[in-house]
PDB file of N, CA and C and ligand atoms in Angstrom:
ATOM      1  N   THR A   1      25.330 110.043  53.217  1.00 98.00           N
ATOM      2  CA  THR A   1      26.257 110.216  54.092  1.00 98.00           C
ATOM      3  C   THR A   1      26.104 111.010  55.253  1.00 98.00           C
ATOM      4  N   HIS A   2      27.021 110.645  56.426  1.00 98.00           N
ATOM      5  CA  HIS A   2      26.792 111.589  57.467  1.00 98.00           C
ATOM      6  C   HIS A   2      28.123 112.612  57.540  1.00 98.00           C
ATOM      7  N   VAL A   3      27.812 113.777  58.419  1.00 98.00           N
ATOM      8  CA  VAL A   3      28.912 114.672  58.211  1.00 98.00           C
ATOM      9  C   VAL A   3      29.263 115.285  59.659  1.00 98.00           C
ATOM     10  N   VAL A   4      30.218 115.415  59.936  1.00 98.00           N
ATOM     11  CA  VAL A   4      30.429 116.115  61.062  1.00 98.00           C
ATOM     12  C   VAL A   4      30.660 117.535  61.000  1.00 98.00           C
ATOM     13  N   CYS A   5      30.256 118.148  61.898  1.00 98.00           N
ATOM     14  CA  CYS A   5      29.704 119.624  62.022  1.00 98.00           C
ATOM     15  C   CYS A   5      30.557 120.533  63.062  1.00 98.00           C
ATOM     16  N   GLU A   6      30.276 121.762  63.337  1.00 97.00           N
ATOM     17  CA  GLU A   6      31.073 122.725  64.126  1.00 97.00           C
ATOM     18  C   GLU A   6      31.348 122.246  65.678  1.00 97.00           C
ATOM     19  N   PRO A   7      30.576 121.625  66.230  1.00 97.00           N
ATOM     20  CA  PRO A   7      30.343 121.223  67.746  1.00 97.00           C
ATOM     21  C   PRO A   7      31.738 120.154  67.688  1.00 97.00           C
ATOM     22  N   CYS A   8      32.291 119.651  66.865  1.00 96.00           N
ATOM     23  CA  CYS A   8      33.289 118.562  67.284  1.00 96.00           C
ATOM     24  C   CYS A   8      34.776 119.425  67.426  1.00 96.00           C
ATOM     25  N   PHE A   9      34.747 120.789  66.870  1.00 95.00           N
ATOM     26  CA  PHE A   9      35.992 121.379  67.177  1.00 95.00           C
ATOM     27  C   PHE A   9      36.294 121.421  68.671  1.00 95.00           C
ATOM     28  N   ASN A  10      37.630 121.164  68.950  1.00 87.00           N
ATOM     29  CA  ASN A  10      37.893 121.126  70.400  1.00 87.00           C
ATOM     30  C   ASN A  10      37.394 119.675  71.229  1.00 87.00           C
ATOM     31  N   CYS A  11      36.689 118.808  70.219  1.00 87.00           N
ATOM     32  CA  CYS A  11      36.080 117.948  70.925  1.00 87.00           C
ATOM     33  C   CYS A  11      37.266 116.596  70.579  1.00 87.00           C
ATOM     34  N   LYS A  12      36.955 115.879  69.322  1.00 78.00           N
ATOM     35  CA  LYS A  12      37.435 114.803  69.017  1.00 78.00           C
ATOM     36  C   LYS A  12      37.541 113.484  70.069  1.00 78.00           C
ATOM     37  N   TYR A  13      36.475 113.435  70.555  1.00 87.00           N
ATOM     38  CA  TYR A  13      36.083 112.725  71.702  1.00 87.00           C
ATOM     39  C   TYR A  13      36.294 111.315  70.996  1.00 87.00           C
ATOM     40  N   THR A  14      36.275 110.860  70.144  1.00 92.00           N
ATOM     41  CA  THR A  14      36.097 109.655  69.312  1.00 92.00           C
ATOM     42  C   THR A  14      35.245 108.606  69.537  1.00 92.00           C
ATOM     43  N   ASP A  15      34.304 108.801  70.328  1.00 95.00           N
ATOM     44  CA  ASP A  15      33.392 107.636  70.808  1.00 95.00           C
ATOM     45  C   ASP A  15      32.597 107.318  69.550  1.00 95.00           C
ATOM     46  N   CYS A  16      32.618 108.115  68.572  1.00 97.00           N
ATOM     47  CA  CYS A  16      32.049 107.930  67.553  1.00 97.00           C
ATOM     48  C   CYS A  16      32.780 106.791  66.533  1.00 97.00           C
ATOM     49  N   VAL A  17      34.066 107.347  66.505  1.00 97.00           N
ATOM     50  CA  VAL A  17      35.114 106.586  65.626  1.00 97.00           C
ATOM     51  C   VAL A  17      34.983 104.881  66.342  1.00 97.00           C
ATOM     52  N   VAL A  18      34.699 104.467  67.413  1.00 96.00           N
ATOM     53  CA  VAL A  18      34.760 103.231  68.056  1.00 96.00           C
ATOM     54  C   VAL A  18      33.501 102.613  67.453  1.00 96.00           C
ATOM     55  N   VAL A  19      32.298 103.321  67.142  1.00 98.00           N
ATOM     56  CA  VAL A  19      31.014 102.574  66.994  1.00 98.00           C
ATOM     57  C   VAL A  19      31.137 102.078  65.468  1.00 98.00           C
ATOM     58  N   CYS A  20      31.804 103.120  64.446  1.00 98.00           N
ATOM     59  CA  CYS A  20      31.451 103.191  63.343  1.00 98.00           C
ATOM     60  C   CYS A  20      31.936 101.733  62.769  1.00 98.00           C
ATOM     61  N   PRO A  21      30.895 101.058  61.763  1.00 98.00           N
ATOM     62  CA  PRO A  21      31.341  99.716  61.655  1.00 98.00           C
ATOM     63  C   PRO A  21      32.304  99.807  60.280  1.00 98.00           C
ATOM     64  N   VAL A  22      32.378 100.822  59.725  1.00 98.00           N
ATOM     65  CA  VAL A  22      33.153 100.962  58.334  1.00 98.00           C
ATOM     66  C   VAL A  22      34.190 101.700  58.490  1.00 98.00           C
ATOM     67  N   GLU A  23      34.390 102.084  59.790  1.00 97.00           N
ATOM     68  CA  GLU A  23      35.798 102.749  60.071  1.00 97.00           C
ATOM     69  C   GLU A  23      35.874 103.923  58.986  1.00 97.00           C
ATOM     70  N   CYS A  24      35.043 104.757  58.962  1.00 98.00           N
ATOM     71  CA  CYS A  24      35.221 105.827  57.913  1.00 98.00           C
ATOM     72  C   CYS A  24      35.324 107.434  58.625  1.00 98.00           C
ATOM     73  N   PHE A  25      35.697 107.213  59.920  1.00 97.00           N
ATOM     74  CA  PHE A  25      35.992 108.850  60.409  1.00 97.00           C
ATOM     75  C   PHE A  25      37.447 108.922  60.205  1.00 97.00           C
ATOM     76  N   TYR A  26      37.792 109.862  59.888  1.00 97.00           N
ATOM     77  CA  TYR A  26      39.393 110.348  59.739  1.00 97.00           C
ATOM     78  C   TYR A  26      39.599 111.690  60.728  1.00 97.00           C
ATOM     79  N   GLU A  27      40.984 111.337  61.140  1.00 95.00           N
ATOM     80  CA  GLU A  27      41.336 112.505  62.163  1.00 95.00           C
ATOM     81  C   GLU A  27      42.098 113.866  61.622  1.00 95.00           C
ATOM     82  N   GLY A  28      41.376 114.882  61.800  1.00 94.00           N
ATOM     83  CA  GLY A  28      41.959 116.128  61.087  1.00 94.00           C
ATOM     84  C   GLY A  28      42.588 116.992  62.236  1.00 94.00           C
ATOM     85  N   ASP A  29      43.351 118.033  61.876  1.00 89.00           N
ATOM     86  CA  ASP A  29      43.863 118.678  63.074  1.00 89.00           C
ATOM     87  C   ASP A  29      43.182 119.237  63.812  1.00 89.00           C
ATOM     88  N   LYS A  30      41.819 119.725  63.656  1.00 92.00           N
ATOM     89  CA  LYS A  30      40.826 120.209  64.655  1.00 92.00           C
ATOM     90  C   LYS A  30      39.574 119.511  64.954  1.00 92.00           C
ATOM     91  N   ILE A  31      39.290 118.969  63.806  1.00 95.00           N
ATOM     92  CA  ILE A  31      37.964 117.934  64.150  1.00 95.00           C
ATOM     93  C   ILE A  31      38.189 116.727  63.432  1.00 95.00           C
ATOM     94  N   LEU A  32      37.034 115.945  63.470  1.00 96.00           N
ATOM     95  CA  LEU A  32      36.985 114.499  62.827  1.00 96.00           C
ATOM     96  C   LEU A  32      36.152 115.060  61.625  1.00 96.00           C
ATOM     97  N   TYR A  33      36.791 113.811  60.511  1.00 97.00           N
ATOM     98  CA  TYR A  33      35.713 114.200  58.988  1.00 97.00           C
ATOM     99  C   TYR A  33      35.367 112.483  58.990  1.00 97.00           C
ATOM    100  N   ILE A  34      34.313 112.623  58.275  1.00 98.00           N
ATOM    101  CA  ILE A  34      33.441 111.424  57.691  1.00 98.00           C
ATOM    102  C   ILE A  34      33.824 111.458  56.328  1.00 98.00           C
ATOM    103  N   HIS A  35      34.110 110.198  55.667  1.00 98.00           N
ATOM    104  CA  HIS A  35      34.573 110.025  54.223  1.00 98.00           C
ATOM    105  C   HIS A  35      33.001 109.924  53.485  1.00 98.00           C
ATOM    106  N   PRO A  36      32.700 110.546  52.753  1.00 98.00           N
ATOM    107  CA  PRO A  36      31.174 110.630  52.197  1.00 98.00           C
ATOM    108  C   PRO A  36      31.042 109.254  51.448  1.00 98.00           C
ATOM    109  N   GLU A  37      32.042 108.762  50.442  1.00 98.00           N
ATOM    110  CA  GLU A  37      32.080 107.427  49.848  1.00 98.00           C
ATOM    111  C   GLU A  37      32.008 106.008  50.704  1.00 98.00           C
ATOM    112  N   GLU A  38      32.423 106.314  52.201  1.00 98.00           N
ATOM    113  CA  GLU A  38      32.874 105.226  52.859  1.00 98.00           C
ATOM    114  C   GLU A  38      31.354 105.178  53.945  1.00 98.00           C
ATOM    115  N   CYS A  39      30.882 105.879  54.294  1.00 98.00           N
ATOM    116  CA  CYS A  39      29.631 105.941  55.380  1.00 98.00           C
ATOM    117  C   CYS A  39      28.671 105.404  54.804  1.00 98.00           C
ATOM    118  N   ILE A  40      28.116 104.445  55.232  1.00 98.00           N
ATOM    119  CA  ILE A  40      27.084 103.629  55.104  1.00 98.00           C
ATOM    120  C   ILE A  40      25.570 104.134  55.794  1.00 98.00           C
ATOM    121  N   ASP A  41      25.409 105.344  56.666  1.00 98.00           N
ATOM    122  CA  ASP A  41      24.476 105.665  57.090  1.00 98.00           C
ATOM    123  C   ASP A  41      23.873 104.766  58.080  1.00 98.00           C
ATOM    124  N   CYS A  42      24.694 104.047  58.750  1.00 98.00           N
ATOM    125  CA  CYS A  42      24.160 103.317  59.925  1.00 98.00           C
ATOM    126  C   CYS A  42      23.378 104.199  61.241  1.00 98.00           C
ATOM    127  N   GLU A  43      23.920 105.317  61.105  1.00 98.00           N
ATOM    128  CA  GLU A  43      23.449 106.040  62.175  1.00 98.00           C
ATOM    129  C   GLU A  43      24.077 105.851  63.517  1.00 98.00           C
ATOM    130  N   ALA A  44      24.770 104.927  63.871  1.00 98.00           N
ATOM    131  CA  ALA A  44      25.461 104.252  64.950  1.00 98.00           C
ATOM    132  C   ALA A  44      26.342 105.473  65.893  1.00 98.00           C
ATOM    133  N   CYS A  45      26.900 106.092  65.261  1.00 98.00           N
ATOM    134  CA  CYS A  45      27.736 107.539  65.579  1.00 98.00           C
ATOM    135  C   CYS A  45      26.973 108.546  66.046  1.00 98.00           C
ATOM    136  N   VAL A  46      25.782 108.499  65.565  1.00 98.00           N
ATOM    137  CA  VAL A  46      24.791 109.737  66.069  1.00 98.00           C
ATOM    138  C   VAL A  46      24.610 109.929  67.431  1.00 98.00           C
ATOM    139  N   PRO A  47      23.829 108.852  68.142  1.00 97.00           N
ATOM    140  CA  PRO A  47      23.898 108.901  69.638  1.00 97.00           C
ATOM    141  C   PRO A  47      25.116 109.015  70.387  1.00 97.00           C
ATOM    142  N   GLU A  48      26.316 108.502  69.962  1.00 97.00           N
ATOM    143  CA  GLU A  48      27.546 108.732  70.739  1.00 97.00           C
ATOM    144  C   GLU A  48      28.263 109.864  70.853  1.00 97.00           C
ATOM    145  N   CYS A  49      28.277 110.853  69.718  1.00 96.00           N
ATOM    146  CA  CYS A  49      28.557 111.879  70.031  1.00 96.00           C
ATOM    147  C   CYS A  49      28.285 112.849  70.911  1.00 96.00           C
ATOM    148  N   PRO A  50      28.959 113.277  71.854  1.00 95.00           N
ATOM    149  CA  PRO A  50      28.796 113.786  72.952  1.00 95.00           C
ATOM    150  C   PRO A  50      28.171 115.438  73.015  1.00 95.00           C
ATOM    151  N   VAL A  51      28.683 115.661  71.663  1.00 96.00           N
ATOM    152  CA  VAL A  51      28.503 117.250  71.324  1.00 96.00           C
ATOM    153  C   VAL A  51      27.281 117.595  70.289  1.00 96.00           C
ATOM    154  N   GLU A  52      26.677 116.388  69.792  1.00 97.00           N
ATOM    155  CA  GLU A  52      25.664 116.250  68.997  1.00 97.00           C
ATOM    156  C   GLU A  52      26.059 117.083  67.609  1.00 97.00           C
ATOM    157  N   ALA A  53      27.355 116.568  66.980  1.00 97.00           N
ATOM    158  CA  ALA A  53      28.146 117.038  65.907  1.00 97.00           C
ATOM    159  C   ALA A  53      27.883 116.545  64.552  1.00 97.00           C
ATOM    160  N   ILE A  54      27.074 115.214  64.689  1.00 98.00           N
ATOM    161  CA  ILE A  54      26.872 114.629  63.688  1.00 98.00           C
ATOM    162  C   ILE A  54      25.411 114.443  62.987  1.00 98.00           C
ATOM    163  N   PHE A  55      25.325 114.649  61.624  1.00 98.00           N
ATOM    164  CA  PHE A  55      24.009 115.027  61.023  1.00 98.00           C
ATOM    165  C   PHE A  55      24.162 114.249  59.884  1.00 98.00           C
ATOM    166  N   HIS A  56      23.010 113.589  59.362  1.00 98.00           N
ATOM    167  CA  HIS A  56      22.824 113.249  58.006  1.00 98.00           C
ATOM    168  C   HIS A  56      22.864 114.509  57.095  1.00 98.00           C
ATOM    169  N   GLU A  57      23.642 114.154  55.786  1.00 98.00           N
ATOM    170  CA  GLU A  57      23.824 115.495  55.173  1.00 98.00           C
ATOM    171  C   GLU A  57      22.467 116.169  54.553  1.00 98.00           C
ATOM    172  N   ASP A  58      21.263 115.559  54.793  1.00 98.00           N
ATOM    173  CA  ASP A  58      20.135 116.240  54.646  1.00 98.00           C
ATOM    174  C   ASP A  58      19.661 117.048  55.609  1.00 98.00           C
ATOM    175  N   ASN A  59      20.183 116.540  56.947  1.00 97.00           N
ATOM    176  CA  ASN A  59      19.583 117.362  57.925  1.00 97.00           C
ATOM    177  C   ASN A  59      20.750 118.257  58.504  1.00 97.00           C
ATOM    178  N   VAL A  60      21.587 118.656  57.753  1.00 98.00           N
ATOM    179  CA  VAL A  60      22.634 119.643  58.505  1.00 98.00           C
ATOM    180  C   VAL A  60      21.870 121.043  58.614  1.00 98.00           C
ATOM    181  N   PRO A  61      22.271 121.513  59.919  1.00 98.00           N
ATOM    182  CA  PRO A  61      21.601 122.789  60.302  1.00 98.00           C
ATOM    183  C   PRO A  61      22.450 123.965  58.961  1.00 98.00           C
ATOM    184  N   GLU A  62      21.547 124.778  58.609  1.00 98.00           N
ATOM    185  CA  GLU A  62      21.713 125.559  57.629  1.00 98.00           C
ATOM    186  C   GLU A  62      23.134 126.382  57.813  1.00 98.00           C
ATOM    187  N   GLU A  63      23.477 126.632  59.143  1.00 98.00           N
ATOM    188  CA  GLU A  63      24.585 127.671  59.213  1.00 98.00           C
ATOM    189  C   GLU A  63      25.906 126.526  59.097  1.00 98.00           C
ATOM    190  N   TRP A  64      25.682 125.059  59.147  1.00 98.00           N
ATOM    191  CA  TRP A  64      26.664 124.136  59.020  1.00 98.00           C
ATOM    192  C   TRP A  64      26.731 123.856  57.653  1.00 98.00           C
ATOM    193  N   ASN A  65      26.107 124.109  56.573  1.00 98.00           N
ATOM    194  CA  ASN A  65      26.144 123.385  55.557  1.00 98.00           C
ATOM    195  C   ASN A  65      27.336 123.460  54.834  1.00 98.00           C
ATOM    196  N   GLY A  66      28.383 124.336  55.027  1.00 98.00           N
ATOM    197  CA  GLY A  66      29.912 124.512  54.582  1.00 98.00           C
ATOM    198  C   GLY A  66      30.509 123.215  54.996  1.00 98.00           C
ATOM    199  N   PHE A  67      29.995 122.338  56.081  1.00 98.00           N
ATOM    200  CA  PHE A  67      30.797 121.050  56.769  1.00 98.00           C
ATOM    201  C   PHE A  67      30.430 119.904  55.732  1.00 98.00           C
ATOM    202  N   VAL A  68      29.394 119.800  54.707  1.00 98.00           N
ATOM    203  CA  VAL A  68      29.389 118.873  53.948  1.00 98.00           C
ATOM    204  C   VAL A  68      30.459 118.781  53.016  1.00 98.00           C
ATOM    205  N   GLU A  69      30.812 120.170  52.140  1.00 98.00           N
ATOM    206  CA  GLU A  69      31.877 120.001  51.586  1.00 98.00           C
ATOM    207  C   GLU A  69      33.137 119.930  52.096  1.00 98.00           C
ATOM    208  N   LEU A  70      33.425 120.493  53.486  1.00 97.00           N
ATOM    209  CA  LEU A  70      34.527 120.387  54.261  1.00 97.00           C
ATOM    210  C   LEU A  70      34.831 118.823  54.689  1.00 97.00           C
ATOM    211  N   ASN A  71      33.942 117.879  55.208  1.00 98.00           N
ATOM    212  CA  ASN A  71      33.943 116.666  55.116  1.00 98.00           C
ATOM    213  C   ASN A  71      34.455 115.829  53.730  1.00 98.00           C
ATOM    214  N   ALA A  72      33.720 116.205  52.837  1.00 98.00           N
ATOM    215  CA  ALA A  72      34.310 115.403  51.463  1.00 98.00           C
ATOM    216  C   ALA A  72      35.483 115.767  51.064  1.00 98.00           C
ATOM    217  N   GLU A  73      36.091 117.128  51.383  1.00 98.00           N
ATOM    218  CA  GLU A  73      37.339 117.465  51.131  1.00 98.00           C
ATOM    219  C   GLU A  73      38.315 116.983  51.879  1.00 98.00           C
ATOM    220  N   MET A  74      38.470 116.792  53.195  1.00 97.00           N
ATOM    221  CA  MET A  74      39.363 116.782  53.778  1.00 97.00           C
ATOM    222  C   MET A  74      39.574 115.259  54.181  1.00 97.00           C
ATOM    223  N   ALA A  75      38.307 114.484  54.435  1.00 97.00           N
ATOM    224  CA  ALA A  75      38.391 113.046  54.863  1.00 97.00           C
ATOM    225  C   ALA A  75      39.439 112.374  53.937  1.00 97.00           C
ATOM    226  N   PRO A  76      39.289 112.395  52.468  1.00 96.00           N
ATOM    227  CA  PRO A  76      40.274 111.433  51.771  1.00 96.00           C
ATOM    228  C   PRO A  76      41.778 111.901  51.907  1.00 96.00           C
ATOM    229  N   GLN A  77      42.112 112.992  52.465  1.00 95.00           N
ATOM    230  CA  GLN A  77      43.484 113.599  52.624  1.00 95.00           C
ATOM    231  C   GLN A  77      43.969 113.108  53.842  1.00 95.00           C
ATOM    232  N   CYS A  78      42.883 112.885  55.029  1.00 89.00           N
ATOM    233  CA  CYS A  78      43.782 112.460  56.545  1.00 89.00           C
ATOM    234  C   CYS A  78      44.178 110.824  56.441  1.00 89.00           C
TER     235      CYS A  78
HETATM  236 FE1  LIG B   1      30.006 105.252  60.385  1.00 91.66          FE
HETATM  237 FE2  LIG B   1      27.567 104.701  60.453  1.00 91.66          FE
HETATM  238 FE3  LIG B   1      28.232 107.319  61.324  1.00 91.66          FE
HETATM  239 FE4  LIG B   1      28.522 106.481  58.723  1.00 91.66          FE
HETATM  240  S1  LIG B   1      26.582 106.833  59.973  1.00 91.66           S
HETATM  241  S2  LIG B   1      29.938 107.569  60.119  1.00 91.66           S
HETATM  242  S3  LIG B   1      29.108 104.321  58.821  1.00 91.66           S
HETATM  243  S4  LIG B   1      28.595 104.899  62.459  1.00 91.66           S
END
């Protein structure tokens, strides 16, 4: 799955949402989240993100590791 990380705060530009073929983005209060069971790892969203907030779960920068869990917890609730 792909994961939305810290740069998304105060962005929520939603260019990523538009290109996602499975509509697995969910809008939270502060940032967007990707549903881990719905994302098919197509990578279409990655170049669309203007703040480079989206990473494959295996490539999330260490300081943002917590976002893997956060996306998994929050997306189903949105
Ligand atoms: Fe959607 Fe593809 Fe991005 Fe996953 S990698 S969130 S399926 S656009």
